[in-house]
Coordinates of N, CA and C in Angstrom, one line a residue:
M1 N 77.5 84.8 120.9 CA 79.0 85.0 121.0 C 79.3 85.3 119.4
S2 N 78.9 84.4 118.5 CA 79.1 84.5 117.1 C 79.1 85.9 116.8
E3 N 77.7 86.4 117.1 CA 77.1 87.6 116.6 C 78.3 88.7 117.1
G4 N 79.0 88.7 118.0 CA 79.5 89.6 118.5 C 80.9 89.7 117.8
I5 N 81.1 88.6 117.3 CA 82.6 88.0 116.4 C 82.2 88.8 115.2
R6 N 81.4 88.4 114.6 CA 80.6 89.1 113.2 C 80.8 90.5 113.3
K7 N 80.2 91.0 114.2 CA 80.2 92.6 114.4 C 81.7 93.4 114.4
T8 N 82.4 92.6 115.4 CA 84.0 93.1 115.4 C 84.8 93.0 114.0
W9 N 84.4 92.0 113.7 CA 84.9 91.7 112.3 C 84.3 92.6 111.5
G10 N 83.3 93.1 111.2 CA 82.5 94.0 110.5 C 83.4 95.3 110.7
R11 N 83.6 95.6 111.7 CA 84.3 96.9 112.3 C 85.8 97.1 111.5
V12 N 86.4 95.8 111.7 CA 87.7 95.7 111.4 C 87.7 95.8 109.7
L13 N 86.8 95.4 109.2 CA 87.0 95.6 107.5 C 86.2 96.9 107.1
A14 N 85.2 97.4 108.0 CA 84.8 99.1 107.7 C 86.1 99.8 107.7
G15 N 86.8 99.6 108.9 CA 88.4 100.4 109.3 C 88.9 100.4 108.0
T16 N 89.4 99.2 107.5 CA 90.2 99.1 106.6 C 89.9 99.8 105.3
R17 N 88.5 99.5 105.0 CA 87.8 100.0 103.6 C 87.7 101.7 103.6
A18 N 87.6 102.3 105.0 CA 87.7 103.5 105.1 C 89.3 103.9 105.2
Q19 N 90.2 103.4 105.4 CA 91.2 103.9 105.3 C 92.0 103.9 103.6
A20 N 91.3 103.0 103.0 CA 91.6 102.9 101.5 C 91.0 103.9 100.9
R21 N 89.6 104.3 101.3 CA 89.1 105.5 100.4 C 90.2 106.8 100.9
R22 N 90.6 106.7 102.0 CA 91.4 108.1 102.4 C 92.7 108.0 101.5
D23 N 93.0 106.9 101.0 CA 94.3 106.8 100.7 C 94.2 106.5 99.0
G24 N 92.9 107.1 98.7 CA 92.9 107.0 97.3 C 92.4 105.6 96.6
G25 N 92.1 104.5 97.6 CA 91.9 103.3 96.9 C 92.8 102.4 97.1
R26 N 94.1 102.7 97.5 CA 95.2 102.1 97.6 C 95.2 101.5 98.9
T27 N 95.4 100.2 99.1 CA 95.6 99.3 100.2 C 96.6 99.2 101.0
D28 N 97.5 100.0 100.5 CA 99.0 99.7 101.2 C 99.4 101.1 101.8
G29 N 98.1 101.8 102.4 CA 98.4 103.0 103.2 C 98.8 104.4 102.3
G30 N 98.8 104.0 100.8 CA 99.0 105.3 99.8 C 100.3 105.4 99.9
R31 N 101.3 104.5 100.0 CA 102.6 104.6 99.9 C 103.2 103.9 99.3
E32 N 104.5 104.0 98.8 CA 105.3 103.1 98.1 C 106.0 102.3 99.0
E33 N 106.5 101.4 98.9 CA 107.3 100.4 99.8 C 108.4 101.2 100.6
G34 N 108.4 101.2 101.8 CA 109.5 101.8 102.9 C 109.3 103.5 102.7
E35 N 108.6 103.9 101.7 CA 108.2 105.3 102.0 C 107.3 105.6 103.4
R36 N 107.7 106.9 103.6 CA 106.7 107.2 105.2 C 106.0 108.2 104.8
R37 N 104.7 108.2 105.5 CA 103.8 109.5 105.4 C 104.3 110.8 105.8
P38 N 104.0 111.8 105.2 CA 104.5 113.3 105.6 C 103.9 113.6 106.9
G39 N 104.6 114.2 107.7 CA 104.0 114.4 109.2 C 103.8 113.3 110.1
R40 N 104.2 111.8 109.7 CA 104.3 110.8 110.7 C 105.2 110.5 110.9
K41 N 105.4 110.0 112.5 CA 106.7 109.8 112.9 C 107.0 108.0 112.6
R42 N 105.9 107.3 112.5 CA 106.6 106.0 112.3 C 105.3 105.0 111.8
A43 N 105.4 104.3 111.4 CA 104.3 103.1 111.1 C 103.8 102.5 112.4
H44 N 102.6 102.0 112.7 CA 102.3 101.2 113.8 C 102.5 99.9 113.5
N45 N 102.9 99.2 114.3 CA 102.8 97.7 114.3 C 101.7 97.0 114.6
L46 N 101.4 95.7 114.2 CA 100.3 95.1 114.5 C 99.9 94.7 116.1
F47 N 101.0 94.6 117.0 CA 100.4 94.4 118.4 C 100.1 95.8 118.9
E48 N 100.6 97.2 118.4 CA 100.2 98.3 119.1 C 98.5 98.3 118.4
A49 N 98.4 98.1 117.2 CA 97.3 98.2 116.5 C 96.2 97.2 117.4
A50 N 96.4 96.0 117.8 CA 95.7 95.0 118.5 C 95.6 95.5 119.7
A51 N 96.4 96.3 120.5 CA 96.2 96.8 122.1 C 95.2 97.9 121.8
V52 N 95.5 98.9 120.8 CA 94.3 99.9 121.0 C 93.1 99.5 120.4
Y53 N 93.2 98.6 119.4 CA 91.6 98.0 119.1 C 91.1 97.1 120.1
V54 N 91.7 96.7 121.0 CA 90.9 95.6 121.9 C 90.8 96.7 123.2
S55 N 91.4 97.5 123.5 CA 91.0 98.5 124.4 C 89.9 99.6 123.9
G56 N 89.8 99.6 122.6 CA 88.8 100.4 122.2 C 87.4 99.9 122.2
C57 N 87.5 98.5 121.7 CA 86.3 97.5 122.0 C 85.8 97.6 123.6
A58 N 86.7 97.4 124.4 CA 86.5 97.2 125.7 C 85.8 98.5 126.4
E59 N 86.1 99.7 125.8 CA 85.7 100.9 126.2 C 84.6 101.8 125.1
D60 N 84.0 100.6 124.0 CA 83.0 101.1 123.5 C 83.4 102.4 122.7
D61 N 84.8 102.5 122.3 CA 85.1 103.8 121.5 C 85.4 103.7 120.2
Q62 N 84.0 103.7 119.2 CA 84.2 103.4 118.1 C 85.8 104.2 117.2
D63 N 85.7 105.5 117.7 CA 86.5 106.2 116.8 C 88.2 105.6 117.0
R64 N 88.5 105.0 118.3 CA 89.7 104.4 118.8 C 89.7 102.9 117.8
I65 N 89.0 102.4 117.7 CA 88.7 100.9 117.0 C 88.8 101.2 115.4
D66 N 88.1 102.3 114.8 CA 88.4 102.6 113.6 C 89.6 103.0 113.3
E67 N 90.5 103.9 114.1 CA 91.8 104.1 113.8 C 92.6 103.1 113.9
A68 N 92.6 102.2 114.7 CA 93.6 101.0 114.9 C 93.4 100.1 113.9
A69 N 92.0 100.0 113.4 CA 91.7 98.9 112.1 C 92.3 99.5 110.9
G70 N 92.6 100.9 110.8 CA 93.2 101.3 109.6 C 94.7 101.2 109.6
W71 N 95.4 101.0 110.8 CA 96.8 101.2 110.8 C 97.4 99.7 110.3
V72 N 96.7 98.6 110.3 CA 97.5 97.3 109.5 C 96.1 96.7 108.9
S73 N 96.6 95.6 108.2 CA 95.8 95.0 107.2 C 94.7 94.1 108.1
P74 N 93.4 93.6 107.8 CA 92.7 93.1 108.9 C 93.3 91.5 109.0
E75 N 94.0 91.1 108.5 CA 94.8 89.8 108.6 C 95.7 90.0 109.7
A76 N 96.5 91.1 109.9 CA 97.5 91.5 111.0 C 96.9 91.7 112.2
L77 N 95.9 92.5 111.9 CA 94.9 92.9 113.3 C 94.3 91.5 114.0
S78 N 94.0 90.7 113.4 CA 93.2 89.5 113.7 C 94.4 88.7 114.5
F79 N 95.6 88.8 113.7 CA 96.8 88.0 114.3 C 97.2 88.5 115.6
G80 N 97.4 89.8 115.7 CA 97.6 90.6 116.9 C 96.4 90.5 118.0
V81 N 95.3 90.4 117.7 CA 94.1 90.4 118.8 C 94.1 89.1 119.2
N82 N 94.2 88.0 118.5 CA 94.6 86.5 118.7 C 95.8 86.6 119.9
E83 N 96.9 87.0 119.5 CA 98.0 87.1 120.4 C 97.9 87.9 121.7
L84 N 97.3 88.8 121.7 CA 96.8 89.6 123.0 C 96.0 88.7 123.8
A85 N 95.0 88.2 123.0 CA 94.0 87.1 124.0 C 94.7 86.3 124.6
C86 N 95.8 85.4 123.8 CA 96.9 84.6 124.5 C 97.3 84.9 125.7
R87 N 98.1 85.9 125.5 CA 99.1 86.4 126.3 C 97.9 87.0 127.8
A88 N 96.8 87.5 127.5 CA 96.3 87.9 128.4 C 95.6 86.6 129.3
V89 N 95.1 85.6 128.7 CA 94.7 84.4 129.5 C 95.9 83.8 130.0
I90 N 97.0 83.9 129.6 CA 98.2 83.2 130.3 C 98.6 83.7 131.5
A91 N 98.4 85.4 131.4 CA 98.7 86.0 132.5 C 97.8 85.9 133.5
L92 N 96.7 85.7 133.3 CA 95.4 85.7 134.3 C 95.6 84.4 135.0
A93 N 95.8 83.4 134.1 CA 95.9 82.0 134.6 C 97.1 81.8 135.5
R94 N 98.3 82.6 135.3 CA 99.2 82.5 136.3 C 99.0 83.2 137.6
E95 N 98.3 84.3 137.2 CA 97.9 85.2 138.6 C 96.8 84.6 139.5
R96 N 95.9 83.7 139.0 CA 95.0 82.9 139.6 C 95.2 81.6 140.0
G97 N 96.3 81.1 139.4 CA 96.9 79.6 139.8 C 95.9 78.8 139.1
E98 N 95.5 79.0 138.1 CA 94.6 78.0 137.4 C 95.1 77.9 135.9
S99 N 94.4 76.8 135.2 CA 94.9 76.6 133.9 C 94.5 77.7 133.1
P100 N 95.0 77.9 131.7 CA 94.3 78.5 130.9 C 93.3 78.3 130.4
R101 N 92.8 77.2 130.1 CA 91.7 76.9 129.8 C 90.3 77.0 130.6
T102 N 90.7 76.7 131.9 CA 89.7 77.3 132.8 C 89.4 78.7 132.9
V103 N 90.5 79.5 132.9 CA 90.4 81.1 132.8 C 89.5 81.3 131.7
A104 N 89.9 81.2 130.4 CA 89.3 81.4 129.1 C 87.6 80.8 129.2
R105 N 87.4 79.8 129.6 CA 86.2 79.2 129.8 C 85.5 80.6 130.8
E106 N 85.9 80.6 132.0 CA 85.2 81.8 132.9 C 85.1 83.1 132.3
L107 N 86.1 83.5 131.5 CA 86.0 84.9 130.7 C 84.7 84.8 129.8
L108 N 84.3 83.8 129.1 CA 83.5 83.6 128.4 C 82.1 83.3 128.7
G109 N 82.0 83.1 130.0 CA 80.8 82.5 130.8 C 80.4 81.3 130.4
L110 N 81.4 80.3 130.2 CA 81.0 78.8 129.9 C 81.2 77.9 131.2
P111 N 80.5 77.0 131.1 CA 80.5 76.1 132.4 C 82.0 75.4 132.3
P112 N 82.3 75.1 133.5 CA 83.8 74.4 133.8 C 83.6 72.9 132.6
A113 N 84.7 72.8 132.1 CA 84.8 71.7 131.3 C 84.8 70.2 132.0

């Protein structure tokens, strides 16, 4: 389990570093505050990045993982992924009529508490 988390976090950091290299070493996306990138319609928010990142992980799509990891800071992505996990567990728990704790443990393959 911790090995998977470590690999995932490594991908997040690698994506952020790759983005910084593309932006000439800047960690703010290569822009001044409030400035838009030419040719881009809008910036991605952390929840959009989390959704693309998690779906990329689920489908083993490294290109999508790397792209989403470059949209926001690693901290923001971590928060977004956490929020997505919470919402998914709550939705499944409601659907199944079980507690979120039971659903989370089942998803992770853990024995009932």
